[in-house]
Every structure is written in C-alpha cells, then in structure tokens.
Amino acid sequence: MSSSLIKAFWPESSTLIQGIVRFRWIAIFFMMLGTVPLLQAGYLLKEQLFYFMAVIALLAVFNGLTLGIWSKAKAAQEQSLLFVQLLVDLFAVAGLLFVSGSAVNPFIYVLTLHAFLGGMLLRKRSILFGVLIFVFLGILQFETNRDAAMTLNVDRRALYFDFLFQWVVVAGAWFVAHLFSGLLEKHEERIRSLQNRQYRADRLKSLGALAAGFSHEMATPLNSLKLRLDRGVRKLGDPVAAHAEIQQAQLSLDECISVFQKMAGVFMTSADGELQKLNVNSVLQDIVRSWEIDNKTSINKVVSERQFYSRLQPLSFAQMILDLLDNALEASQAPAEITLKLYQDDQEVVIEVVDNGAGLAAEVIERLGEPFNTNKQQGNGLGVYSAILTAQSMGGEFLLGNNSSGKGATARLSLPFEERG
C-alpha cells in the first residue's frame, strides 16, 4: 500500500521540480493550519497576520506558475531551476519566521528540512545554499537576541544554548545530506560506467551473433556458387550443360545478394528518420485500416479511448506494425483471429498483436532476438531482430512469447508515454 501511495504522489515520470511543487502545496496547506496556533501562542501578532497570509498567497501563486511553466524543464536547466525554487522557499520561510517570533518560534526547525533538501538535491550549489541558510538563521537569532535584550527576566544563557542547538541541528542536516549526495553521485557514475560497459559487451555479443548467423546464411549459397562454377568450367565443351550450370550459379549469387539486401534493410529501417511526437491511436488506426484493406481481413481491436502520445519514427513504426500483422496472419489458423490491443501500462504505451496460431517452438524462444533465428520455411530470421532494433531506436522494448492459454503468440511493443503538450 505504501508503494502505491508513493507512486500516486510521485509517479516515476515526475521530475525533481514537479516533486518540489507537490511538497510545496502540502507545506502551504500546513502553513495555513499553523496560523491559528501561532496566534494563540503569541508568536504571531494580529497586526502581522496580513503580511503572513500575503507571503503564503504569493508562495501559492509562485507554485502555480512553476507547475505551468517550469515543471518540465530540460535536464540541463533542472539544477538552476531547483536552486531558484529552494531559494524562494527559503526566503518565504525566513520572512514568515521573522514576523512570528524569529528564532524562538518552534517552526524554526523547518530550516532543517531546507538544509537537508539543499544538501541532497543541489550538487554544485549545495555549499552556497548551505551558507545562505546559515545567514538567514543568524539574522533570525540576531533579531531574537535583540528583542530579548529589551525584555526583562530573560535567561540569555538558555537562549544562547537554544541558538547553538539550532546551529548544530541545521548544520548536521545539511552536512549529512551533502555527504550522502556526494556518495550517491559517485554511485550513479559507477552505475553509468557499468551500464556503458554492459552496453558495449551486448553490442559485441550481438555483432558476434550477427556475424555467425551471416556466415551460416552465406555459406550454403556461396558453396553452391563455387560448385556450379567448377562444374560449368568442366563442361565448357558442352554449351547446353555449361549454360545450365551457369544459370544455377546465378541463382546462388542472387540468393547471396538477397541476404545482403535483407540485412541492409534491417539496419536502414532501425535508423530511419528522427523521432516525432505523434498520436499513437491515430497513426495505428491508419496503418491497421490500410492493412485490413490490402489483406481483406478484419482485426479485433481492443483500443483504449484515451489518446496516447509517444515519440515515433513514422516509417519504421508503420513497417514494424505491418510486419507484425503479416506474421500474425501467416501464423494464424483458419479462420484467422488477430487481436490488436492498445493501452497504457504505468508510463508506457503498449501495443500487442495476438494470433491464434500454433505458437513459437521452444528452440526459437530460447534464441529469440538473435538474427537468422526462425522456424519458417521461407523465413530469413531477421523479423524479430529488426523489431527489437526498431523498438530500441524509439526508446521502447519489443517482446514476443506464447500465450498463457497455450494457443497462439503475442508480440508486445512498449513505448515511452509522452504528455500531449
């Protein structure tokens, strides 16, 4: 339950700025609630109530502007905007404390939260933000000490002890957060380094599998080509027989060329065009309508009414969907039953193509994603490999597996969800 509450409050797609906005709304709500006890305890005078509420109102307006303008800032701007956001909060809290008891206000320890957030979230500006917090804390304590000097029967030694304790708590919160932030940054760098190494290793593994499959596919037609040419040379005395051998050699050569063209098509398709933010529902509807007309086959559509957006390579995406539908039709048993699903799963747009065929063989599933892996008579084994490359080029993932019912298979394409904006 706690994880669901966290996801509801802070979804995985949220930026730091969006998280700060949500926290600030909560803080504004509790500031409003805290007005009454501050008045009753005498920390906030009625004469200062208008100023106090005006600061809260301005903070709410600023939060609304942040949500509408800066909540989806680019990564390069996020740290600067985050510094501004926390600085505005610091000014607001210091101003509210200044008119409601300064350093003797129990809410002075809210500065501890600001110190922690600044130390944790601000990387390069963490020290500057910490210095500003201590400056504001010093100003509030100076104001409190000045008021105490004009008040009789005030134990100044107890007051100084409170000041020292406030410094220790605020400085401790900032130092611990700053220390852990540095450790996390080093840990993130190490993770990125390991991910880059794994990525290079996977690429080398993929290239190795591609080279092995390519060698296997080319070996048969090349050996046949060599054999036919040798036999053609030996039969030069018989023009008819020699001509027949040369024709067979030409067929073998055409097969070699076909393998080259299919491989080139895979890489050209996966790298085709720039990503464009498009309405997935609309694009998918046009593709499916065209396929149904060409193949004179109706598809069962289970499509969400909500409009989904994602960044697509239009030509590559269209070709991929057409290939998946063709494969589903080829694999389906008569009468063909093909189901197309479109829905959202967390922060992903999911497209599924389901058939009612015999499913995938165990040996094919075991080597799924490797080039030239197929159990089709006329297949080249590049379809799934091409689909994986295309999905990855759009920041998504492609999966293929047998249905849990034991009948047919499901091709699943997941793409990053984008706001309409």
Short mmCIF file of C-alpha atoms in Angstrom, two decimals:
data_model
loop_
_atom_site.label_atom_id
_atom_site.label_comp_id
_atom_site.label_asym_id
_atom_site.label_seq_id
_atom_site.Cartn_x
_atom_site.Cartn_y
_atom_site.Cartn_z
CA MET A 1 0.00 0.00 0.00
CA SER A 2 2.85 2.37 0.85
CA SER A 3 4.44 1.87 -2.58
CA SER A 4 1.12 2.66 -4.29
CA LEU A 5 0.80 5.84 -2.24
CA ILE A 6 4.33 6.86 -3.20
CA LYS A 7 3.59 6.22 -6.89
CA ALA A 8 0.36 8.20 -6.66
CA PHE A 9 2.16 11.12 -5.04
CA TRP A 10 5.36 10.92 -7.08
CA PRO A 11 4.98 8.92 -10.33
CA GLU A 12 8.11 7.50 -11.98
CA SER A 13 7.94 10.09 -14.76
CA SER A 14 7.98 13.05 -12.32
CA THR A 15 10.92 15.45 -12.36
CA LEU A 16 12.51 16.95 -9.27
CA ILE A 17 10.75 20.25 -9.98
CA GLN A 18 7.36 18.50 -10.10
CA GLY A 19 8.15 16.79 -6.81
CA ILE A 20 9.08 20.11 -5.19
CA VAL A 21 5.78 21.58 -6.41
CA ARG A 22 3.80 18.76 -4.76
CA PHE A 23 5.71 19.13 -1.49
CA ARG A 24 5.18 22.89 -1.54
CA TRP A 25 1.40 22.51 -1.84
CA ILE A 26 1.47 20.35 1.28
CA ALA A 27 3.67 22.90 3.06
CA ILE A 28 1.30 25.75 2.11
CA PHE A 29 -1.64 23.75 3.48
CA PHE A 30 0.10 23.20 6.83
CA MET A 31 1.19 26.86 6.95
CA MET A 32 -2.47 27.82 6.74
CA LEU A 33 -3.32 25.38 9.52
CA GLY A 34 -0.44 26.64 11.66
CA THR A 35 -1.69 30.23 11.59
CA VAL A 36 -4.24 29.67 14.39
CA PRO A 37 -1.87 28.05 16.94
CA LEU A 38 0.77 30.71 16.21
CA LEU A 39 -1.79 33.42 17.00
CA GLN A 40 -2.95 31.66 20.14
CA ALA A 41 0.61 31.12 21.38
CA GLY A 42 1.51 34.75 20.78
CA TYR A 43 4.26 34.10 18.25
CA LEU A 44 2.20 35.79 15.52
CA LEU A 45 0.60 39.15 16.27
CA LYS A 46 -2.71 40.11 14.69
CA GLU A 47 -1.01 43.19 13.22
CA GLN A 48 1.32 40.88 11.27
CA LEU A 49 -1.42 38.49 10.09
CA PHE A 50 -1.97 40.25 6.76
CA TYR A 51 1.77 40.13 5.95
CA PHE A 52 1.89 36.47 6.99
CA MET A 53 -1.04 35.48 4.75
CA ALA A 54 0.26 37.61 1.86
CA VAL A 55 3.56 35.68 1.87
CA ILE A 56 1.67 32.37 1.81
CA ALA A 57 -0.54 33.62 -1.05
CA LEU A 58 2.48 34.75 -3.08
CA LEU A 59 4.12 31.37 -2.48
CA ALA A 60 0.97 29.64 -3.79
CA VAL A 61 0.99 31.85 -6.91
CA PHE A 62 4.67 31.08 -7.47
CA ASN A 63 3.93 27.36 -7.10
CA GLY A 64 1.18 27.59 -9.69
CA LEU A 65 3.50 29.37 -12.12
CA THR A 66 6.17 26.74 -11.52
CA LEU A 67 3.70 23.96 -12.28
CA GLY A 68 2.60 25.62 -15.51
CA ILE A 69 5.90 26.94 -16.84
CA TRP A 70 8.94 25.21 -15.36
CA SER A 71 7.72 21.77 -14.24
CA LYS A 72 9.04 20.08 -17.41
CA ALA A 73 12.37 21.82 -17.64
CA LYS A 74 15.18 20.21 -19.62
CA ALA A 75 17.77 18.25 -17.68
CA ALA A 76 20.44 20.91 -18.34
CA GLN A 77 18.26 23.58 -16.68
CA GLU A 78 16.94 21.50 -13.81
CA GLN A 79 19.70 22.25 -11.30
CA SER A 80 19.46 26.02 -11.84
CA LEU A 81 15.67 26.00 -11.55
CA LEU A 82 15.86 23.75 -8.50
CA PHE A 83 18.22 26.23 -6.81
CA VAL A 84 15.77 29.07 -7.54
CA GLN A 85 12.84 27.01 -6.21
CA LEU A 86 14.57 26.18 -2.93
CA LEU A 87 15.84 29.76 -2.59
CA VAL A 88 12.29 31.15 -2.94
CA ASP A 89 11.11 28.69 -0.28
CA LEU A 90 13.95 29.76 1.99
CA PHE A 91 13.09 33.46 1.61
CA ALA A 92 9.41 32.73 2.26
CA VAL A 93 10.05 30.66 5.39
CA ALA A 94 12.58 33.18 6.74
CA GLY A 95 10.09 36.00 6.15
CA LEU A 96 7.29 34.12 7.92
CA LEU A 97 9.55 33.29 10.86
CA PHE A 98 10.75 36.90 11.08
CA VAL A 99 7.23 38.18 11.84
CA SER A 100 6.23 35.27 14.09
CA GLY A 101 8.85 35.02 16.81
CA SER A 102 12.06 34.60 14.78
CA ALA A 103 14.38 32.05 16.42
CA VAL A 104 12.05 31.30 19.37
CA ASN A 105 9.31 30.10 17.01
CA PRO A 106 9.17 26.27 17.26
CA PHE A 107 8.85 26.16 13.47
CA ILE A 108 12.45 27.43 13.21
CA TYR A 109 13.43 23.80 12.66
CA VAL A 110 11.71 23.89 9.26
CA LEU A 111 15.07 25.27 8.18
CA THR A 112 16.42 21.78 8.90
CA LEU A 113 14.24 20.41 6.11
CA HIS A 114 15.51 23.11 3.73
CA ALA A 115 19.09 22.35 4.72
CA PHE A 116 18.53 18.66 4.03
CA LEU A 117 16.86 19.26 0.65
CA GLY A 118 19.56 21.70 -0.42
CA GLY A 119 22.34 19.37 0.63
CA MET A 120 20.76 16.38 -1.09
CA LEU A 121 19.31 17.84 -4.31
CA LEU A 122 21.74 20.64 -5.18
CA ARG A 123 25.01 19.28 -6.40
CA LYS A 124 27.32 22.16 -7.33
CA ARG A 125 25.34 24.85 -5.45
CA SER A 126 24.87 22.87 -2.25
CA ILE A 127 27.56 24.80 -0.31
CA LEU A 128 26.22 28.18 -1.44
CA PHE A 129 22.71 27.19 -0.39
CA GLY A 130 24.01 26.00 2.98
CA VAL A 131 25.76 29.34 3.56
CA LEU A 132 22.51 31.20 2.76
CA ILE A 133 20.58 29.08 5.27
CA PHE A 134 23.12 29.87 7.98
CA VAL A 135 22.94 33.57 7.10
CA PHE A 136 19.15 33.56 7.47
CA LEU A 137 19.41 31.57 10.71
CA GLY A 138 21.92 34.10 12.04
CA ILE A 139 19.61 37.01 11.13
CA LEU A 140 16.66 35.38 12.90
CA GLN A 141 18.76 34.67 16.00
CA PHE A 142 20.12 38.22 16.00
CA GLU A 143 16.55 39.59 15.91
CA THR A 144 15.53 37.28 18.75
CA ASN A 145 18.57 38.27 20.81
CA ARG A 146 17.83 41.97 20.25
CA ASP A 147 14.24 41.52 21.43
CA ALA A 148 15.49 39.59 24.44
CA ALA A 149 17.89 42.42 25.33
CA MET A 150 14.91 44.77 25.60
CA THR A 151 12.89 42.33 27.67
CA LEU A 152 13.27 41.85 31.43
CA ASN A 153 13.75 38.50 33.18
CA VAL A 154 15.01 36.64 30.12
CA ASP A 155 17.61 33.92 30.66
CA ARG A 156 20.09 34.82 27.94
CA ARG A 157 22.26 31.75 28.63
CA ALA A 158 19.34 29.38 27.89
CA LEU A 159 18.62 31.41 24.78
CA TYR A 160 22.23 31.05 23.59
CA PHE A 161 22.08 27.32 24.24
CA ASP A 162 18.95 27.15 22.03
CA PHE A 163 20.81 29.10 19.34
CA LEU A 164 23.72 26.66 19.47
CA PHE A 165 21.37 23.70 19.30
CA GLN A 166 19.67 25.18 16.24
CA TRP A 167 23.02 25.59 14.51
CA VAL A 168 24.01 22.00 15.32
CA VAL A 169 20.71 20.56 14.03
CA VAL A 170 20.59 22.64 10.83
CA ALA A 171 24.31 22.21 10.08
CA GLY A 172 24.09 18.47 10.83
CA ALA A 173 21.14 18.02 8.47
CA TRP A 174 22.94 19.88 5.68
CA PHE A 175 26.24 18.04 6.21
CA VAL A 176 24.67 14.56 6.26
CA ALA A 177 22.59 15.32 3.15
CA HIS A 178 25.58 16.85 1.35
CA LEU A 179 27.73 13.83 2.23
CA PHE A 180 25.15 11.30 1.06
CA SER A 181 24.52 13.32 -2.10
CA GLY A 182 28.20 13.08 -2.98
CA LEU A 183 28.21 9.34 -2.28
CA LEU A 184 25.08 8.85 -4.40
CA GLU A 185 26.61 10.85 -7.23
CA LYS A 186 29.70 8.63 -7.21
CA HIS A 187 27.47 5.56 -7.06
CA GLU A 188 25.44 6.83 -10.04
CA GLU A 189 28.64 7.45 -12.01
CA ARG A 190 29.76 3.90 -11.28
CA ILE A 191 26.38 2.51 -12.34
CA ARG A 192 26.53 4.52 -15.57
CA SER A 193 30.04 3.23 -16.19
CA LEU A 194 28.92 -0.37 -15.63
CA GLN A 195 25.90 0.17 -17.86
CA ASN A 196 28.13 1.53 -20.63
CA ARG A 197 30.40 -1.50 -20.28
CA GLN A 198 27.41 -3.84 -20.40
CA TYR A 199 26.04 -1.97 -23.41
CA ARG A 200 29.36 -2.38 -25.25
CA ALA A 201 29.51 -6.05 -24.26
CA ASP A 202 25.95 -6.59 -25.51
CA ARG A 203 26.78 -4.88 -28.78
CA LEU A 204 29.84 -7.09 -29.26
CA LYS A 205 27.73 -10.14 -28.41
CA SER A 206 25.05 -9.03 -30.87
CA LEU A 207 27.64 -8.40 -33.57
CA GLY A 208 29.14 -11.81 -32.90
CA ALA A 209 25.75 -13.48 -33.24
CA LEU A 210 25.06 -11.45 -36.38
CA ALA A 211 28.41 -12.42 -37.89
CA ALA A 212 27.89 -16.10 -37.04
CA GLY A 213 24.37 -16.10 -38.50
CA PHE A 214 25.52 -14.20 -41.55
CA SER A 215 28.33 -16.69 -42.14
CA HIS A 216 25.88 -19.56 -41.80
CA GLU A 217 23.38 -17.99 -44.21
CA MET A 218 26.06 -17.17 -46.78
CA ALA A 219 27.90 -20.49 -46.58
CA THR A 220 25.28 -22.54 -48.45
CA PRO A 221 24.75 -20.25 -51.47
CA LEU A 222 28.49 -19.49 -51.75
CA ASN A 223 29.41 -23.17 -51.69
CA SER A 224 26.70 -23.84 -54.26
CA LEU A 225 28.01 -20.96 -56.38
CA LYS A 226 31.56 -22.35 -56.27
CA LEU A 227 30.37 -25.87 -57.08
CA ARG A 228 28.26 -24.71 -60.04
CA LEU A 229 31.09 -22.61 -61.47
CA ASP A 230 33.54 -25.50 -61.16
CA ARG A 231 31.12 -27.83 -62.90
CA GLY A 232 30.41 -25.19 -65.56
CA VAL A 233 34.14 -24.85 -66.29
CA ARG A 234 34.48 -28.63 -66.67
CA LYS A 235 31.51 -28.70 -69.07
CA LEU A 236 32.65 -25.90 -71.35
CA GLY A 237 32.79 -28.45 -74.13
CA ASP A 238 29.06 -28.98 -73.80
CA PRO A 239 27.46 -25.50 -74.20
CA VAL A 240 23.99 -26.64 -73.10
CA ALA A 241 25.19 -28.29 -69.89
CA ALA A 242 27.56 -25.38 -69.15
CA HIS A 243 24.75 -22.88 -69.63
CA ALA A 244 22.53 -24.80 -67.18
CA GLU A 245 25.30 -24.80 -64.54
CA ILE A 246 25.89 -21.07 -65.01
CA GLN A 247 22.16 -20.42 -64.54
CA GLN A 248 22.23 -22.34 -61.28
CA ALA A 249 25.32 -20.36 -60.23
CA GLN A 250 23.43 -17.14 -60.98
CA LEU A 251 20.57 -18.28 -58.73
CA SER A 252 23.05 -18.90 -55.91
CA LEU A 253 24.54 -15.46 -56.46
CA ASP A 254 21.06 -13.91 -56.35
CA GLU A 255 20.48 -15.66 -53.02
CA CYS A 256 23.69 -14.11 -51.65
CA ILE A 257 22.59 -10.68 -52.83
CA SER A 258 19.19 -11.23 -51.22
CA VAL A 259 20.80 -11.92 -47.83
CA PHE A 260 22.83 -8.70 -48.13
CA GLN A 261 19.74 -6.69 -49.05
CA LYS A 262 17.68 -8.06 -46.18
CA MET A 263 20.39 -7.24 -43.65
CA ALA A 264 20.82 -3.76 -45.08
CA GLY A 265 17.06 -3.27 -44.87
CA VAL A 266 17.08 -4.18 -41.17
CA PHE A 267 19.69 -1.56 -40.27
CA MET A 268 18.23 1.10 -42.55
CA THR A 269 14.77 0.61 -41.03
CA SER A 270 16.00 0.77 -37.43
CA ALA A 271 17.86 4.03 -38.10
CA ASP A 272 15.27 5.65 -40.35
CA GLY A 273 14.24 9.23 -39.59
CA GLU A 274 14.04 11.39 -36.50
CA LEU A 275 11.71 10.81 -33.58
CA GLN A 276 8.45 12.78 -33.75
CA LYS A 277 5.84 13.15 -31.02
CA LEU A 278 2.72 11.62 -32.59
CA ASN A 279 -0.75 10.44 -31.61
CA VAL A 280 -0.27 6.67 -31.41
CA ASN A 281 -4.02 5.99 -31.69
CA SER A 282 -4.35 7.94 -34.93
CA VAL A 283 -1.19 6.54 -36.55
CA LEU A 284 -2.07 2.98 -35.56
CA GLN A 285 -5.63 3.35 -36.86
CA ASP A 286 -4.39 4.44 -40.30
CA ILE A 287 -1.90 1.58 -40.50
CA VAL A 288 -4.44 -1.06 -39.46
CA ARG A 289 -7.11 0.26 -41.84
CA SER A 290 -4.66 0.07 -44.75
CA TRP A 291 -3.58 -3.46 -43.79
CA GLU A 292 -7.18 -4.68 -43.49
CA ILE A 293 -7.99 -3.38 -46.97
CA ASP A 294 -4.90 -4.93 -48.54
CA ASN A 295 -5.33 -8.32 -46.85
CA LYS A 296 -9.16 -8.40 -46.85
CA THR A 297 -9.01 -9.45 -43.20
CA SER A 298 -10.71 -7.90 -40.18
CA ILE A 299 -8.82 -7.38 -36.92
CA ASN A 300 -10.32 -7.47 -33.43
CA LYS A 301 -9.38 -4.13 -31.88
CA VAL A 302 -9.15 -3.61 -28.12
CA VAL A 303 -8.12 0.04 -28.02
CA SER A 304 -8.34 2.44 -25.09
CA GLU A 305 -10.46 5.54 -25.67
CA ARG A 306 -7.71 7.68 -24.19
CA GLN A 307 -5.38 9.31 -26.68
CA PHE A 308 -1.74 8.26 -26.26
CA TYR A 309 1.32 10.12 -27.47
CA SER A 310 4.85 8.86 -27.96
CA ARG A 311 7.97 9.71 -29.96
CA LEU A 312 7.99 7.58 -33.11
CA GLN A 313 9.93 7.10 -36.32
CA PRO A 314 6.84 7.12 -38.59
CA LEU A 315 8.14 4.95 -41.44
CA SER A 316 9.92 2.44 -39.20
CA PHE A 317 6.92 2.23 -36.86
CA ALA A 318 4.48 1.67 -39.74
CA GLN A 319 6.68 -1.02 -41.30
CA MET A 320 7.07 -2.74 -37.95
CA ILE A 321 3.30 -2.87 -37.31
CA LEU A 322 2.64 -4.12 -40.85
CA ASP A 323 5.25 -6.87 -40.41
CA LEU A 324 3.72 -7.92 -37.08
CA LEU A 325 0.25 -8.13 -38.61
CA ASP A 326 1.61 -10.08 -41.60
CA ASN A 327 3.35 -12.52 -39.27
CA ALA A 328 0.19 -12.92 -37.17
CA LEU A 329 -1.88 -13.65 -40.28
CA GLU A 330 0.68 -16.15 -41.55
CA ALA A 331 0.85 -17.89 -38.16
CA SER A 332 -2.92 -17.93 -37.51
CA GLN A 333 -5.04 -20.96 -38.17
CA ALA A 334 -8.07 -20.60 -40.43
CA PRO A 335 -10.22 -18.76 -39.75
CA ALA A 336 -7.60 -16.23 -38.69
CA GLU A 337 -8.24 -14.42 -35.41
CA ILE A 338 -5.93 -11.46 -34.92
CA THR A 339 -6.37 -9.11 -31.97
CA LEU A 340 -4.75 -5.70 -31.71
CA LYS A 341 -4.52 -4.11 -28.24
CA LEU A 342 -3.53 -0.56 -27.33
CA TYR A 343 -3.37 0.51 -23.69
CA GLN A 344 -1.22 2.29 -21.11
CA ASP A 345 0.85 0.41 -18.55
CA ASP A 346 2.24 2.86 -16.00
CA GLN A 347 4.43 5.22 -18.08
CA GLU A 348 4.43 3.09 -21.22
CA VAL A 349 2.17 2.89 -24.26
CA VAL A 350 1.72 -0.79 -25.09
CA ILE A 351 0.73 -2.29 -28.44
CA GLU A 352 0.03 -6.03 -28.64
CA VAL A 353 -0.66 -8.20 -31.68
CA VAL A 354 -2.18 -11.55 -30.71
CA ASP A 355 -2.73 -14.50 -33.09
CA ASN A 356 -4.40 -17.91 -32.75
CA GLY A 357 -1.65 -19.95 -34.38
CA ALA A 358 0.48 -22.81 -33.09
CA GLY A 359 2.83 -20.52 -31.17
CA LEU A 360 6.61 -20.49 -31.12
CA ALA A 361 8.85 -23.53 -30.91
CA ALA A 362 10.94 -23.92 -27.76
CA GLU A 363 14.24 -23.65 -29.66
CA VAL A 364 13.09 -20.41 -31.30
CA ILE A 365 12.10 -18.88 -27.93
CA GLU A 366 15.45 -19.89 -26.45
CA ARG A 367 17.32 -17.90 -29.14
CA LEU A 368 14.71 -15.16 -29.52
CA GLY A 369 16.18 -11.90 -30.80
CA GLU A 370 19.17 -13.48 -32.50
CA PRO A 371 19.45 -12.81 -36.24
CA PHE A 372 18.59 -15.66 -38.64
CA ASN A 373 16.62 -17.48 -35.92
CA THR A 374 13.38 -18.83 -37.42
CA ASN A 375 11.30 -21.97 -37.87
CA LYS A 376 9.55 -20.75 -41.04
CA GLN A 377 10.14 -22.44 -44.34
CA GLN A 378 10.62 -19.17 -46.24
CA GLY A 379 11.67 -17.00 -43.27
CA ASN A 380 15.02 -15.23 -43.00
CA GLY A 381 15.07 -14.88 -39.21
CA LEU A 382 15.52 -11.10 -39.30
CA GLY A 383 11.97 -10.06 -38.41
CA VAL A 384 12.27 -10.18 -34.60
CA TYR A 385 15.81 -8.84 -34.77
CA SER A 386 14.57 -5.88 -36.83
CA ALA A 387 11.63 -5.30 -34.45
CA ILE A 388 13.96 -5.18 -31.44
CA LEU A 389 16.26 -2.66 -33.15
CA THR A 390 13.31 -0.50 -34.21
CA ALA A 391 11.80 -0.54 -30.71
CA GLN A 392 15.12 0.36 -29.11
CA SER A 393 15.63 3.24 -31.57
CA MET A 394 12.34 4.72 -30.26
CA GLY A 395 13.30 4.18 -26.62
CA GLY A 396 11.00 1.19 -26.25
CA GLU A 397 11.10 -2.59 -25.94
CA PHE A 398 9.85 -5.48 -28.07
CA LEU A 399 8.87 -8.86 -26.62
CA LEU A 400 7.48 -11.98 -28.25
CA GLY A 401 6.11 -15.03 -26.49
CA ASN A 402 3.46 -17.73 -26.46
CA ASN A 403 0.05 -17.01 -24.95
CA SER A 404 -0.72 -18.36 -21.50
CA SER A 405 -3.75 -20.17 -22.98
CA GLY A 406 -1.35 -22.38 -24.93
CA LYS A 407 -2.75 -21.21 -28.24
CA GLY A 408 -1.03 -18.60 -30.41
CA ALA A 409 1.59 -15.97 -29.62
CA THR A 410 1.68 -12.30 -28.63
CA ALA A 411 4.03 -9.64 -29.98
CA ARG A 412 4.33 -6.77 -27.47
CA LEU A 413 5.74 -3.32 -28.28
CA SER A 414 6.11 -0.87 -25.37
CA LEU A 415 6.97 2.80 -25.99
CA PRO A 416 7.64 5.68 -23.58
CA PHE A 417 4.45 7.63 -22.79
CA GLU A 418 4.55 11.35 -23.62
CA GLU A 419 2.24 14.09 -22.39
CA ARG A 420 0.16 15.68 -25.14
CA GLY A 421 1.74 19.19 -24.76
#
